[in-house]
GROMACS .gro file of C-alpha atoms in nm:
model
  491
    1MET     CA    1  17.310   0.046   6.069
    2THR     CA    2  17.101   0.217   6.334
    3ARG     CA    3  17.185   0.499   6.568
    4LYS     CA    4  17.111   0.269   6.863
    5TRP     CA    5  17.391   0.038   6.753
    6ASN     CA    6  17.632   0.330   6.726
    7ARG     CA    7  17.564   0.461   7.074
    8ARG     CA    8  17.606   0.116   7.225
    9ARG     CA    9  17.933   0.069   7.039
   10PHE     CA   10  18.039   0.420   7.134
   11LEU     CA   11  17.984   0.355   7.506
   12LYS     CA   12  18.169   0.026   7.482
   13ALA     CA   13  18.459   0.181   7.293
   14THR     CA   14  18.503   0.460   7.545
   15ALA     CA   15  18.445   0.230   7.845
   16GLY     CA   16  18.268   0.512   8.018
   17GLY     CA   17  18.576   0.733   8.005
   18ILE     CA   18  18.484   1.014   7.773
   19VAL     CA   19  18.112   0.998   7.824
   20GLY     CA   20  18.155   0.964   8.199
   21ALA     CA   21  18.394   1.255   8.210
   22PHE     CA   22  18.150   1.476   8.024
   23THR     CA   23  17.818   1.378   8.181
   24MET     CA   24  17.633   1.706   8.219
   25GLY     CA   25  17.511   1.829   8.554
   26PRO     CA   26  17.217   2.065   8.605
   27ALA     CA   27  17.438   2.370   8.563
   28GLY     CA   28  17.579   2.250   8.233
   29VAL     CA   29  17.919   2.161   8.380
   30ALA     CA   30  18.059   1.809   8.368
   31ALA     CA   31  18.008   1.603   8.679
   32GLY     CA   32  18.339   1.427   8.624
   33ARG     CA   33  18.698   1.538   8.612
   34LYS     CA   34  18.666   1.795   8.333
   35LYS     CA   35  18.427   2.047   8.187
   36ALA     CA   36  18.215   1.941   7.896
   37PRO     CA   37  18.392   1.998   7.564
   38ASN     CA   38  18.341   2.323   7.381
   39LEU     CA   39  18.265   2.318   7.009
   40VAL     CA   40  18.389   2.554   6.738
   41PHE     CA   41  18.236   2.471   6.399
   42VAL     CA   42  18.369   2.671   6.104
   43PHE     CA   43  18.227   2.631   5.755
   44PRO     CA   44  18.292   2.865   5.464
   45ASP     CA   45  18.052   2.862   5.169
   46GLN     CA   46  18.138   2.692   4.841
   47MET     CA   47  18.484   2.561   4.933
   48ARG     CA   48  18.549   2.237   4.749
   49GLY     CA   49  18.731   1.942   4.900
   50GLN     CA   50  19.011   1.970   4.645
   51ALA     CA   51  19.101   2.322   4.763
   52LEU     CA   52  19.330   2.218   5.048
   53GLY     CA   53  19.705   2.249   5.000
   54PHE     CA   54  19.793   1.927   5.183
   55MET     CA   55  19.562   1.725   4.955
   56LYS     CA   56  19.795   1.799   4.659
   57GLU     CA   57  19.505   1.857   4.421
   58ASP     CA   58  19.433   2.229   4.368
   59PRO     CA   59  19.753   2.442   4.385
   60VAL     CA   60  19.609   2.651   4.666
   61ILE     CA   61  19.788   2.813   4.961
   62THR     CA   62  19.641   2.696   5.295
   63PRO     CA   63  19.916   2.679   5.561
   64ASN     CA   64  19.681   2.692   5.860
   65LEU     CA   65  19.453   2.419   5.731
   66ASP     CA   66  19.757   2.211   5.640
   67ARG     CA   67  19.879   2.236   5.998
   68PHE     CA   68  19.532   2.177   6.140
   69ALA     CA   69  19.497   1.864   5.925
   70SER     CA   70  19.816   1.723   6.076
   71GLU     CA   71  19.655   1.760   6.419
   72GLY     CA   72  19.314   1.614   6.340
   73LEU     CA   73  19.108   1.356   6.157
   74VAL     CA   74  19.073   1.429   5.785
   75LEU     CA   75  18.779   1.269   5.609
   76THR     CA   76  18.878   1.252   5.243
   77ASN     CA   77  18.536   1.128   5.125
   78ALA     CA   78  18.301   1.369   5.303
   79VAL     CA   79  18.027   1.509   5.079
   80SER     CA   80  17.738   1.749   5.068
   81ASN     CA   81  17.448   1.519   4.976
   82TYR     CA   82  17.249   1.805   4.822
   83PRO     CA   83  17.531   2.040   4.722
   84VAL     CA   84  17.369   2.379   4.755
   85CYS     CA   85  17.353   2.622   5.050
   86SER     CA   86  17.017   2.591   5.227
   87PRO     CA   87  16.967   2.214   5.191
   88PHE     CA   88  17.310   2.148   5.342
   89ARG     CA   89  17.244   2.386   5.629
   90ALA     CA   90  16.910   2.228   5.707
   91MET     CA   91  17.060   1.875   5.699
   92PHE     CA   92  17.340   1.992   5.929
   93MET     CA   93  17.103   2.152   6.177
   94THR     CA   94  16.834   1.880   6.181
   95GLY     CA   95  17.024   1.561   6.100
   96LYS     CA   96  16.751   1.485   5.845
   97PHE     CA   97  16.746   1.465   5.467
   98PRO     CA   98  16.560   1.732   5.267
   99HIS     CA   99  16.229   1.550   5.222
  100SER     CA  100  16.208   1.517   5.600
  101ASN     CA  101  16.321   1.867   5.699
  102GLY     CA  102  16.133   2.049   5.420
  103VAL     CA  103  16.430   2.242   5.279
  104LEU     CA  104  16.436   2.108   4.925
  105SER     CA  105  16.584   2.417   4.758
  106ASN     CA  106  16.766   2.735   4.844
  107CYS     CA  107  16.561   2.964   5.068
  108ASN     CA  108  16.450   3.256   4.850
  109SER     CA  109  16.134   3.419   4.720
  110ASN     CA  110  16.091   3.147   4.452
  111SER     CA  111  16.084   2.864   4.705
  112ALA     CA  112  15.903   3.056   4.982
  113PRO     CA  113  15.552   2.954   4.861
  114TYR     CA  114  15.652   2.592   4.928
  115ASP     CA  115  15.746   2.661   5.294
  116CYS     CA  116  16.113   2.609   5.215
  117GLU     CA  117  16.279   2.710   5.540
  118LEU     CA  118  16.407   2.554   5.861
  119ARG     CA  119  16.109   2.459   6.073
  120GLN     CA  120  16.080   2.614   6.413
  121SER     CA  121  15.944   2.282   6.541
  122ASP     CA  122  16.251   2.078   6.441
  123ARG     CA  123  16.479   1.989   6.730
  124CYS     CA  124  16.825   2.087   6.611
  125TRP     CA  125  17.152   1.981   6.769
  126SER     CA  126  17.182   2.334   6.905
  127ASP     CA  127  16.848   2.293   7.086
  128VAL     CA  128  16.986   1.983   7.256
  129LEU     CA  129  17.303   2.162   7.368
  130LYS     CA  130  17.105   2.460   7.488
  131ASP     CA  131  16.895   2.233   7.708
  132ARG     CA  132  17.215   2.073   7.835
  133GLY     CA  133  17.350   2.403   7.963
  134TYR     CA  134  17.561   2.533   7.674
  135SER     CA  135  17.609   2.891   7.569
  136LEU     CA  136  17.559   2.911   7.194
  137GLY     CA  137  17.684   3.158   6.935
  138TYR     CA  138  17.622   3.193   6.562
  139ILE     CA  139  17.829   3.423   6.341
  140GLY     CA  140  17.787   3.471   5.965
  141LYS     CA  141  17.563   3.326   5.696
  142TRP     CA  142  17.245   3.145   5.807
  143HIS     CA  143  17.031   3.115   5.491
  144LEU     CA  144  16.749   2.914   5.647
  145ASP     CA  145  16.460   3.164   5.644
  146SER     CA  146  16.221   3.244   5.358
  147PRO     CA  147  16.210   3.611   5.255
  148TYR     CA  148  15.868   3.774   5.290
  149LYS     CA  149  15.717   4.103   5.177
  150PRO     CA  150  15.795   4.380   5.224
  151TYR     CA  151  16.142   4.245   5.154
  152VAL     CA  152  16.433   4.377   5.356
  153PRO     CA  153  16.581   4.661   5.147
  154CYS     CA  154  16.928   4.542   5.048
  155GLU     CA  155  17.125   4.447   4.739
  156ASN     CA  156  17.045   4.075   4.754
  157ASN     CA  157  16.672   4.150   4.752
  158ARG     CA  158  16.668   4.348   4.429
  159GLY     CA  159  16.584   4.209   4.090
  160LYS     CA  160  16.376   3.900   4.018
  161MET     CA  161  16.439   3.717   4.346
  162ALA     CA  162  16.474   3.809   4.712
  163TRP     CA  163  16.729   3.614   4.915
  164ASN     CA  164  16.810   3.787   5.241
  165GLU     CA  165  16.592   3.769   5.551
  166TRP     CA  166  16.615   3.835   5.924
  167CYS     CA  167  16.591   3.538   6.158
  168PRO     CA  168  16.377   3.627   6.462
  169PRO     CA  169  16.495   3.504   6.804
  170LYS     CA  170  16.220   3.240   6.826
  171ARG     CA  171  16.365   3.072   6.514
  172ARG     CA  172  16.731   3.067   6.621
  173HIS     CA  173  16.721   2.722   6.778
  174GLY     CA  174  16.898   2.804   7.101
  175PHE     CA  175  17.168   3.040   6.973
  176ASP     CA  176  17.170   3.316   7.233
  177PHE     CA  177  17.451   3.520   7.073
  178TRP     CA  178  17.361   3.617   6.716
  179HIS     CA  179  17.558   3.811   6.454
  180ALA     CA  180  17.424   3.679   6.126
  181TYR     CA  181  17.234   3.734   5.804
  182GLY     CA  182  17.037   3.521   5.561
  183THR     CA  183  17.218   3.563   5.230
  184TYR     CA  184  17.426   3.868   5.150
  185ASP     CA  185  17.706   3.851   4.895
  186TYR     CA  186  17.880   4.188   4.927
  187HIS     CA  187  18.182   4.048   5.107
  188LEU     CA  188  18.372   4.376   5.152
  189THR     CA  189  18.072   4.551   5.311
  190PRO     CA  190  17.874   4.271   5.479
  191MET     CA  191  17.552   4.326   5.672
  192TYR     CA  192  17.438   4.153   5.989
  193TRP     CA  193  17.158   4.138   6.237
  194THR     CA  194  17.289   4.134   6.593
  195THR     CA  195  17.135   3.954   6.890
  196ASP     CA  196  16.896   4.239   6.970
  197SER     CA  197  16.844   4.380   6.620
  198THR     CA  198  16.497   4.414   6.479
  199ARG     CA  199  16.424   4.330   6.117
  200GLU     CA  200  16.448   4.702   6.035
  201THR     CA  201  16.786   4.760   6.201
  202PRO     CA  202  17.063   4.553   6.039
  203ILE     CA  203  17.417   4.689   6.049
  204LYS     CA  204  17.680   4.710   5.774
  205ILE     CA  205  18.051   4.662   5.832
  206LYS     CA  206  18.334   4.803   5.620
  207GLN     CA  207  18.557   4.499   5.651
  208TRP     CA  208  18.598   4.173   5.460
  209GLY     CA  209  18.337   3.935   5.597
  210PRO     CA  210  18.566   3.647   5.708
  211GLU     CA  211  18.803   3.889   5.877
  212HIS     CA  212  18.521   4.058   6.067
  213GLU     CA  213  18.377   3.720   6.166
  214ALA     CA  214  18.715   3.593   6.287
  215ASP     CA  215  18.752   3.914   6.492
  216LEU     CA  216  18.416   3.852   6.653
  217ALA     CA  217  18.481   3.481   6.703
  218GLY     CA  218  18.799   3.576   6.887
  219GLU     CA  219  18.605   3.813   7.111
  220TYR     CA  220  18.345   3.545   7.178
  221ILE     CA  221  18.613   3.292   7.273
  222ARG     CA  222  18.804   3.537   7.495
  223ASN     CA  223  18.475   3.657   7.647
  224THR     CA  224  18.631   3.946   7.836
  225GLY     CA  225  18.412   4.038   8.131
  226GLY     CA  226  18.157   3.774   8.035
  227LYS     CA  227  18.028   4.003   7.759
  228TYR     CA  228  17.942   3.735   7.504
  229ARG     CA  229  17.850   3.422   7.699
  230ASP     CA  230  17.818   3.272   8.044
  231PRO     CA  231  18.179   3.200   8.151
  232ASP     CA  232  18.064   2.917   8.376
  233LYS     CA  233  17.911   2.719   8.090
  234PRO     CA  234  18.067   2.529   7.800
  235PHE     CA  235  18.008   2.691   7.463
  236ALA     CA  236  17.934   2.598   7.104
  237LEU     CA  237  18.022   2.854   6.838
  238VAL     CA  238  17.938   2.834   6.468
  239VAL     CA  239  18.126   3.059   6.224
  240SER     CA  240  17.975   3.049   5.874
  241MET     CA  241  18.189   3.249   5.632
  242ASN     CA  242  18.046   3.341   5.292
  243PRO     CA  243  18.368   3.342   5.083
  244PRO     CA  244  18.485   3.163   4.876
  245HIS     CA  245  18.133   3.220   4.739
  246THR     CA  246  18.072   3.450   4.444
  247PRO     CA  247  18.146   3.731   4.361
  248TYR     CA  248  18.507   3.619   4.364
  249HIS     CA  249  18.660   3.960   4.304
  250LEU     CA  250  18.542   4.082   4.645
  251VAL     CA  251  18.857   3.969   4.823
  252PRO     CA  252  19.144   4.169   4.981
  253GLN     CA  253  19.423   4.226   4.732
  254LYS     CA  254  19.686   4.084   4.968
  255TYR     CA  255  19.548   3.736   4.912
  256VAL     CA  256  19.539   3.778   4.534
  257ASP     CA  257  19.901   3.893   4.546
  258MET     CA  258  20.001   3.559   4.695
  259TYR     CA  259  19.928   3.406   4.353
  260GLU     CA  260  20.126   3.667   4.162
  261GLY     CA  261  20.305   3.523   3.861
  262LYS     CA  262  20.075   3.221   3.841
  263SER     CA  263  19.900   3.179   3.508
  264VAL     CA  264  19.556   3.025   3.463
  265GLU     CA  265  19.732   2.720   3.321
  266ASP     CA  266  19.937   2.698   3.642
  267LEU     CA  267  19.626   2.713   3.859
  268VAL     CA  268  19.381   2.500   3.660
  269ASN     CA  269  19.515   2.146   3.675
  270ARG     CA  270  19.187   1.957   3.642
  271ALA     CA  271  19.142   1.767   3.316
  272ASN     CA  272  18.767   1.835   3.317
  273VAL     CA  273  18.821   2.207   3.256
  274ASP     CA  274  18.856   2.288   2.887
  275LEU     CA  275  19.071   2.601   2.871
  276SER     CA  276  19.028   2.652   2.499
  277ALA     CA  277  18.915   2.998   2.396
  278ASN     CA  278  18.548   2.923   2.324
  279SER     CA  279  18.480   2.677   2.605
  280PRO     CA  280  18.218   2.797   2.859
  281GLY     CA  281  18.411   2.625   3.137
  282GLY     CA  282  18.736   2.775   3.022
  283LYS     CA  283  18.589   3.124   3.030
  284ILE     CA  284  18.463   3.069   3.384
  285ALA     CA  285  18.797   2.935   3.504
  286ARG     CA  286  19.002   3.210   3.339
  287LYS     CA  287  18.787   3.477   3.496
  288SER     CA  288  18.757   3.335   3.846
  289ILE     CA  289  19.014   3.074   3.949
  290LYS     CA  290  19.281   3.308   4.086
  291ASN     CA  291  19.035   3.509   4.294
  292TYR     CA  292  18.865   3.190   4.414
  293PHE     CA  293  19.195   3.053   4.539
  294ALA     CA  294  19.274   3.392   4.692
  295MET     CA  295  18.947   3.372   4.884
  296VAL     CA  296  19.034   3.022   5.005
  297THR     CA  297  19.371   3.151   5.127
  298GLY     CA  298  19.193   3.438   5.302
  299VAL     CA  299  18.956   3.196   5.476
  300ASP     CA  300  19.257   2.988   5.578
  301ASP     CA  301  19.420   3.300   5.726
  302GLN     CA  302  19.112   3.387   5.931
  303PHE     CA  303  19.061   3.028   6.045
  304GLY     CA  304  19.420   3.033   6.167
  305ARG     CA  305  19.340   3.338   6.378
  306ILE     CA  306  19.048   3.156   6.543
  307LEU     CA  307  19.272   2.859   6.619
  308ASN     CA  308  19.536   3.088   6.765
  309THR     CA  309  19.280   3.247   6.997
  310LEU     CA  310  19.186   2.904   7.132
  311LYS     CA  311  19.555   2.835   7.191
  312VAL     CA  312  19.626   3.165   7.365
  313GLU     CA  313  19.319   3.123   7.587
  314GLY     CA  314  19.425   2.773   7.687
  315LEU     CA  315  19.115   2.613   7.535
  316GLU     CA  316  19.270   2.383   7.274
  317GLU     CA  317  19.250   2.067   7.484
  318ASP     CA  318  18.887   2.122   7.581
  319THR     CA  319  18.751   2.224   7.242
  320ILE     CA  320  18.635   2.016   6.947
  321VAL     CA  321  18.708   2.212   6.629
  322VAL     CA  322  18.548   2.121   6.295
  323PHE     CA  323  18.625   2.271   5.955
  324THR     CA  324  18.403   2.184   5.660
  325SER     CA  325  18.194   2.352   5.388
  326ASP     CA  326  17.834   2.347   5.272
  327HIS     CA  327  17.925   2.228   4.921
  328GLY     CA  328  18.197   2.250   4.661
  329ASN     CA  329  18.249   2.453   4.347
  330CYS     CA  330  18.309   2.356   3.984
  331ILE     CA  331  18.454   2.685   3.849
  332GLY     CA  332  18.446   2.553   3.496
  333SER     CA  333  18.475   2.179   3.554
  334HIS     CA  334  18.236   2.006   3.313
  335ASN     CA  335  18.137   2.357   3.197
  336HIS     CA  336  17.959   2.424   3.525
  337ALA     CA  337  18.000   2.754   3.704
  338THR     CA  338  17.934   2.660   4.065
  339LYS     CA  339  17.757   2.368   4.242
  340ASN     CA  340  17.430   2.170   4.260
  341VAL     CA  341  17.555   1.886   4.038
  342HIS     CA  342  17.690   1.537   4.114
  343TYR     CA  343  18.048   1.598   4.008
  344GLU     CA  344  18.328   1.563   4.264
  345GLU     CA  345  18.411   1.934   4.253
  346SER     CA  346  18.053   2.007   4.363
  347MET     CA  347  17.985   1.723   4.610
  348ARG     CA  348  18.314   1.670   4.791
  349VAL     CA  349  18.386   1.901   5.083
  350PRO     CA  350  18.665   1.942   5.336
  351PHE     CA  351  18.599   1.776   5.670
  352ILE     CA  352  18.863   1.802   5.942
  353ILE     CA  353  18.795   1.753   6.312
  354ARG     CA  354  19.044   1.807   6.595
  355TRP     CA  355  19.006   1.703   6.957
  356PRO     CA  356  19.351   1.672   7.117
  357GLY     CA  357  19.405   1.355   7.314
  358ARG     CA  358  19.070   1.210   7.205
  359ILE     CA  359  19.072   1.185   6.824
  360ARG     CA  360  19.393   1.047   6.676
  361PRO     CA  361  19.530   1.255   6.382
  362ARG     CA  362  19.500   1.062   6.056
  363HIS     CA  363  19.326   1.044   5.717
  364ASP     CA  364  19.019   0.824   5.677
  365ASP     CA  365  18.809   0.745   5.368
  366LEU     CA  366  18.482   0.715   5.564
  367LEU     CA  367  18.181   0.801   5.345
  368MET     CA  368  18.054   1.083   5.568
  369SER     CA  369  17.714   1.232   5.483
  370THR     CA  370  17.580   1.569   5.595
  371PRO     CA  371  17.305   1.442   5.833
  372ASP     CA  372  17.569   1.233   6.015
  373ILE     CA  373  17.729   1.548   6.156
  374TYR     CA  374  17.450   1.611   6.409
  375PRO     CA  375  17.445   1.272   6.587
  376THR     CA  376  17.824   1.235   6.562
  377LEU     CA  377  17.892   1.564   6.739
  378LEU     CA  378  17.635   1.500   7.011
  379ASP     CA  379  17.776   1.150   7.068
  380LEU     CA  380  18.128   1.288   7.097
  381MET     CA  381  18.010   1.552   7.341
  382GLY     CA  382  17.837   1.295   7.562
  383HIS     CA  383  17.478   1.352   7.451
  384GLY     CA  384  17.414   1.065   7.214
  385ALA     CA  385  17.113   0.960   7.418
  386ASP     CA  386  16.954   1.297   7.346
  387VAL     CA  387  16.954   1.254   6.967
  388PRO     CA  388  16.587   1.253   6.858
  389ARG     CA  389  16.456   0.938   6.695
  390SER     CA  390  16.357   1.148   6.394
  391VAL     CA  391  16.723   1.212   6.309
  392GLN     CA  392  16.819   1.017   5.996
  393GLY     CA  393  17.194   1.064   6.019
  394VAL     CA  394  17.412   0.804   6.186
  395SER     CA  395  17.669   0.873   6.455
  396ARG     CA  396  18.023   0.809   6.339
  397ALA     CA  397  18.168   0.882   6.683
  398PRO     CA  398  18.307   0.527   6.734
  399LEU     CA  399  18.493   0.552   6.404
  400PHE     CA  400  18.622   0.897   6.489
  401LEU     CA  401  18.754   0.774   6.824
  402THR     CA  402  18.880   0.427   6.741
  403GLY     CA  403  18.887   0.392   6.362
  404LYS     CA  404  18.677   0.080   6.403
  405GLY     CA  405  18.312   0.006   6.337
  406ARG     CA  406  18.067  -0.052   6.055
  407ARG     CA  407  18.099   0.180   5.758
  408PRO     CA  408  17.837   0.296   5.508
  409ARG     CA  409  17.858   0.161   5.154
  410SER     CA  410  17.737   0.476   4.984
  411GLN     CA  411  17.623   0.836   5.010
  412LEU     CA  412  17.298   0.977   4.874
  413TYR     CA  413  17.302   1.251   4.610
  414MET     CA  414  16.994   1.455   4.525
  415TRP     CA  415  16.853   1.762   4.356
  416ALA     CA  416  16.486   1.859   4.315
  417PRO     CA  417  16.334   2.137   4.103
  418VAL     CA  418  16.166   2.409   4.309
  419GLY     CA  419  15.819   2.296   4.410
  420GLN     CA  420  15.859   1.950   4.250
  421PRO     CA  421  15.980   1.716   4.527
  422ALA     CA  422  15.909   1.399   4.327
  423TRP     CA  423  16.133   1.497   4.037
  424GLY     CA  424  16.495   1.582   3.968
  425ARG     CA  425  16.816   1.386   4.014
  426ARG     CA  426  16.885   1.109   4.263
  427GLY     CA  427  17.202   0.905   4.293
  428VAL     CA  428  17.458   0.736   4.510
  429ARG     CA  429  17.829   0.786   4.549
  430THR     CA  430  18.054   0.500   4.661
  431LYS     CA  431  18.428   0.488   4.701
  432ARG     CA  432  18.452   0.387   4.338
  433TYR     CA  433  18.143   0.506   4.152
  434THR     CA  434  17.908   0.800   4.116
  435PHE     CA  435  17.568   0.692   3.984
  436VAL     CA  436  17.283   0.930   3.900
  437ILE     CA  437  16.936   0.900   3.747
  438SER     CA  438  16.764   1.216   3.623
  439LYS     CA  439  16.384   1.238   3.595
  440ILE     CA  440  16.248   1.563   3.456
  441PRO     CA  441  15.884   1.601   3.345
  442ASP     CA  442  15.841   1.556   2.967
  443LYS     CA  443  16.202   1.449   2.923
  444ALA     CA  444  16.363   1.109   2.878
  445VAL     CA  445  16.517   0.949   3.185
  446GLU     CA  446  16.895   0.991   3.188
  447THR     CA  447  17.140   0.758   3.363
  448THR     CA  448  17.499   0.850   3.445
  449LEU     CA  449  17.776   0.631   3.584
  450HIS     CA  450  18.132   0.742   3.651
  451ASP     CA  451  18.419   0.522   3.764
  452ASN     CA  452  18.599   0.764   3.995
  453VAL     CA  453  18.902   0.536   4.030
  454LYS     CA  454  18.978   0.480   3.663
  455ASP     CA  455  18.837   0.817   3.557
  456ARG     CA  456  18.909   1.056   3.843
  457TYR     CA  457  18.788   1.362   3.650
  458GLN     CA  458  18.459   1.192   3.555
  459LEU     CA  459  18.504   1.245   3.182
  460ARG     CA  460  18.319   0.933   3.067
  461ASN     CA  461  17.964   0.812   3.126
  462ILE     CA  462  17.997   0.432   3.133
  463ALA     CA  463  17.634   0.349   3.224
  464THR     CA  464  17.573   0.155   2.902
  465ASP     CA  465  17.903  -0.034   2.941
  466LYS     CA  466  17.837  -0.151   3.299
  467PRO     CA  467  17.475  -0.274   3.324
  468GLU     CA  468  17.561  -0.493   3.624
  469VAL     CA  469  17.696  -0.195   3.817
  470VAL     CA  470  17.392   0.014   3.719
  471ALA     CA  471  17.163  -0.263   3.847
  472GLU     CA  472  17.352  -0.294   4.177
  473LEU     CA  473  17.362   0.080   4.241
  474THR     CA  474  16.997   0.121   4.144
  475LYS     CA  475  16.911  -0.114   4.430
  476GLU     CA  476  17.139   0.080   4.662
  477LEU     CA  477  16.971   0.406   4.560
  478GLU     CA  478  16.625   0.261   4.617
  479LYS     CA  479  16.724   0.171   4.974
  480TRP     CA  480  16.815   0.532   5.041
  481LEU     CA  481  16.496   0.665   4.885
  482ARG     CA  482  16.271   0.425   5.075
  483LYS     CA  483  16.447   0.519   5.398
  484ASN     CA  484  16.383   0.887   5.328
  485ASP     CA  485  16.030   0.835   5.196
  486ASP     CA  486  16.126   1.009   4.871
  487PRO     CA  487  15.834   1.042   4.625
  488TRP     CA  488  16.085   1.033   4.338
  489LEU     CA  489  16.056   0.653   4.347
  490LYS     CA  490  15.698   0.677   4.218
  491SER     CA  491  15.748   0.952   3.960
   0.00000   0.00000   0.00000
């Protein structure tokens, strides 16, 4: 399916109504009966798709997200195609897969020699909105710049690797309000560079990161006296919270107290976590699960505050709100600590979008991929024609609006070793199967197949039992890799 087909279908489905209403004039204000829609995009780091109370999977407390889900479209099969921080962020910003956008690993001092960072030359969705008259704000974790010497003196740049780096204004892709950092994991005393900060002048805040970011998001939305943005323009605001990322103990005690009396056995209900005393996964889960869930509840609390500000300011009807995450988190599932693997706990992410009166509240099993976010949002906002031809994602706007349209058969999964773009793991995820082939230099090729319907916790590798499925999904994978010009095919 091509993007051209989607835009044509989108225009037909809306019969000129939504797009016509939000056609942008030279001042960035709709020429029709309403202003162009605002956008608030909130994505915490490392929040898995199972960690939503209304999904009845993890026993986690998320009242605001539960309510928000009842008001919006919930995509139950959304994934992070490369489930680690920087690759997701680059796919989200560019609409392109890692081999095309150059971010094939996390941005740090190990990957810096391979130019692993968001390219200044890429035309991001934010660049499009900026040119269409939007005010743009970014709050929180960015993680798309390579650290360089002399490294910024901070905790995340000590030891064997440097992680944190300032993003200069010329690399901010249209965001004119900036309160962000690269990677900084001290959640109770976070650091930020503000809009006018130099590399040498970051600030530190004595407040839990998500709470501080929700405070600032509220100020940006209220915009008292026009302090944060042009009040005559529509706005797009991104809030990227670091929790529920490690370290999990850096969370306000009030959220931990909400799980008082709950044992590890009460909280860990996934059959792929072995809670026996000597299990590596069991040790991880016992140490971290309560604080992880507490962090999720804290994020839910702060997200609720952002939603309430939109309501109080009378902006609910005119604002598209998205809640998702950059990847999931295993916390002991399959003996894995965090992410960057093909398992459901790592790949599957929350994805909820609300646009009152435009998107009907419901659940949908659409196989949403990360690069699809860019063209989908621009299509919804009336700028589908501005999506660059280089974008590899596909607009799902018609499906969001009508529930009808062609649907993808699969989602790509990938991981590449640092500096080795032709190696690593590649796979596809369908509604039933997860299929992965691993190619590592000097090691035998490994093939994995999970039946996610019959074996929801992915406990069995059935690749040798289902050669016909392996053959079919190998062809499906090769289609993805040819489309993305992935050198893995030739390795």
